[in-house]
Coordinates of N, CA and C in Angstrom, one line a residue:
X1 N -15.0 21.4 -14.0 CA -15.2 20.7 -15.3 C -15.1 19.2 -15.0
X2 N -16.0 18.7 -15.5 CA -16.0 17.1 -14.8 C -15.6 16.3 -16.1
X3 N -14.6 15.7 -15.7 CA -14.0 14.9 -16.6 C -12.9 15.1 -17.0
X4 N -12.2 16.4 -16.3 CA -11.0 16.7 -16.4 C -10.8 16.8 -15.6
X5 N -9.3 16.1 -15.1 CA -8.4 15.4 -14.2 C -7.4 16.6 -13.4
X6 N -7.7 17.0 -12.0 CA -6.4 17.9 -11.8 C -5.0 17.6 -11.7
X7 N -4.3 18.6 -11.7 CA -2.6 18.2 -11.6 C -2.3 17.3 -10.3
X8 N -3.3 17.2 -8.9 CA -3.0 16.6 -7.9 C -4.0 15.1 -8.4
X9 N -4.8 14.7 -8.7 CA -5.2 13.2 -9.5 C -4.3 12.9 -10.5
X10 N -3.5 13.6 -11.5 CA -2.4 13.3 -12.6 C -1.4 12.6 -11.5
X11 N -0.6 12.9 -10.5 CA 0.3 13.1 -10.3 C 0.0 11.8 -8.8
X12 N -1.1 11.5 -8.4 CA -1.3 10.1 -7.9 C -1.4 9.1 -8.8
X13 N -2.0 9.3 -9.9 CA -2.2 8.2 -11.0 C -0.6 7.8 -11.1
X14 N 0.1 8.9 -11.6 CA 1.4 8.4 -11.9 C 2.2 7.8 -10.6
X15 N 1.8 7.7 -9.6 CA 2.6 7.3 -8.2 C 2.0 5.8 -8.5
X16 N 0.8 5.9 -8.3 CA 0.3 4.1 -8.3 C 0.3 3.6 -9.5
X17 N 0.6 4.0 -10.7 CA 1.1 3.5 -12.2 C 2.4 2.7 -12.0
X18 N 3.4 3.9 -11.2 CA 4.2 3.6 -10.7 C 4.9 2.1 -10.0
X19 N 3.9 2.0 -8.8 CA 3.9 1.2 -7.9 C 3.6 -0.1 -8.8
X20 N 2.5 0.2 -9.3 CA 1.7 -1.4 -10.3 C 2.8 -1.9 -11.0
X21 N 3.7 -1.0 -11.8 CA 4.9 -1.4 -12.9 C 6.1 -1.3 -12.7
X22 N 6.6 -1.1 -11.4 CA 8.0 -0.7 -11.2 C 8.5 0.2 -12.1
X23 N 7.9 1.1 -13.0 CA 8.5 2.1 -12.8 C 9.5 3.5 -12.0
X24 N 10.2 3.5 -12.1 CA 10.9 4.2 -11.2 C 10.8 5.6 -11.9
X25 N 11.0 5.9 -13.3 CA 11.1 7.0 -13.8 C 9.6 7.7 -13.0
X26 N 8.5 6.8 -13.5 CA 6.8 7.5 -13.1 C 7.0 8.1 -11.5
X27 N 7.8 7.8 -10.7 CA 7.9 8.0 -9.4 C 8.7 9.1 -9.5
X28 N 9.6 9.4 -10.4 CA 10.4 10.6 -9.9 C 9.8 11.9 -10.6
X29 N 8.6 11.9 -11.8 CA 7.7 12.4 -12.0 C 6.6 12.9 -11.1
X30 N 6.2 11.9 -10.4 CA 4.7 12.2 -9.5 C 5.4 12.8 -8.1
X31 N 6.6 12.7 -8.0 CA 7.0 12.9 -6.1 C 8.1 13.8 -6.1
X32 N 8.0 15.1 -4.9 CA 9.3 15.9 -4.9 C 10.3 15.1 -4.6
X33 N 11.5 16.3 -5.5 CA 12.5 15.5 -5.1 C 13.2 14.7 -4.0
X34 N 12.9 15.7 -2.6 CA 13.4 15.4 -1.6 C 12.7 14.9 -0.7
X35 N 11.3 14.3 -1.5 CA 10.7 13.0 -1.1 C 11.2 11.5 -0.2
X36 N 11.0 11.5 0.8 CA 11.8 10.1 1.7 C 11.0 9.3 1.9
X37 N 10.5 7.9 1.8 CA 9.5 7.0 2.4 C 10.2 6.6 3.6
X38 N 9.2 6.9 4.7 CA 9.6 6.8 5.7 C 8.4 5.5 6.7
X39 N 8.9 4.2 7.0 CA 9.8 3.7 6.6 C 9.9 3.3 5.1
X40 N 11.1 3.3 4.7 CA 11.5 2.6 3.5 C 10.4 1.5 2.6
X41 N 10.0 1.7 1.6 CA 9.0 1.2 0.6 C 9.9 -0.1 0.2
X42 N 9.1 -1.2 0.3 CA 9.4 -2.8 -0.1 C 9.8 -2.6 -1.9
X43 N 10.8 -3.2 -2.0 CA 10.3 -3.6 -3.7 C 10.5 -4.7 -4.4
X44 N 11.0 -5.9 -3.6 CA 10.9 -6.9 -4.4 C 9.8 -8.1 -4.3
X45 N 9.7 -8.8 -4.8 CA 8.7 -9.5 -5.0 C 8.3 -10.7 -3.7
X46 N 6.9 -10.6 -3.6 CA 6.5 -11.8 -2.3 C 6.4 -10.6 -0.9
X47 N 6.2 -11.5 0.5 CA 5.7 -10.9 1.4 C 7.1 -9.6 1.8
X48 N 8.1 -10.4 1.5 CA 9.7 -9.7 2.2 C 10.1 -8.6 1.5
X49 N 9.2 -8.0 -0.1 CA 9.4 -7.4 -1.4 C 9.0 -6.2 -0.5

């Protein structure tokens, strides 16, 4: 059906919604729980973020 969105497109949208707004709640929605960024994801602001 084109133009409807699967549960794996829902669930990156909400990862990089995520990322765009610092949302944290949108991230514990889109990613299993025992999800680890490996290495460790930047989050503050500028090159060192």
């Amino acid at each position: 059906m084109k133009g409807m969105a699967t549960e794996n497109e829902i669930a990156v949208r909400r990862f990089y919604e995520a990322l765009a707004t610092g949302d944290t709640t949108l991230v514990d929605e889109a990613l299993a729980p025992d999800w680890e960024a490996v290495p460790a994801m930047r989050t503050g602001p500028g090159a060192d973020g």
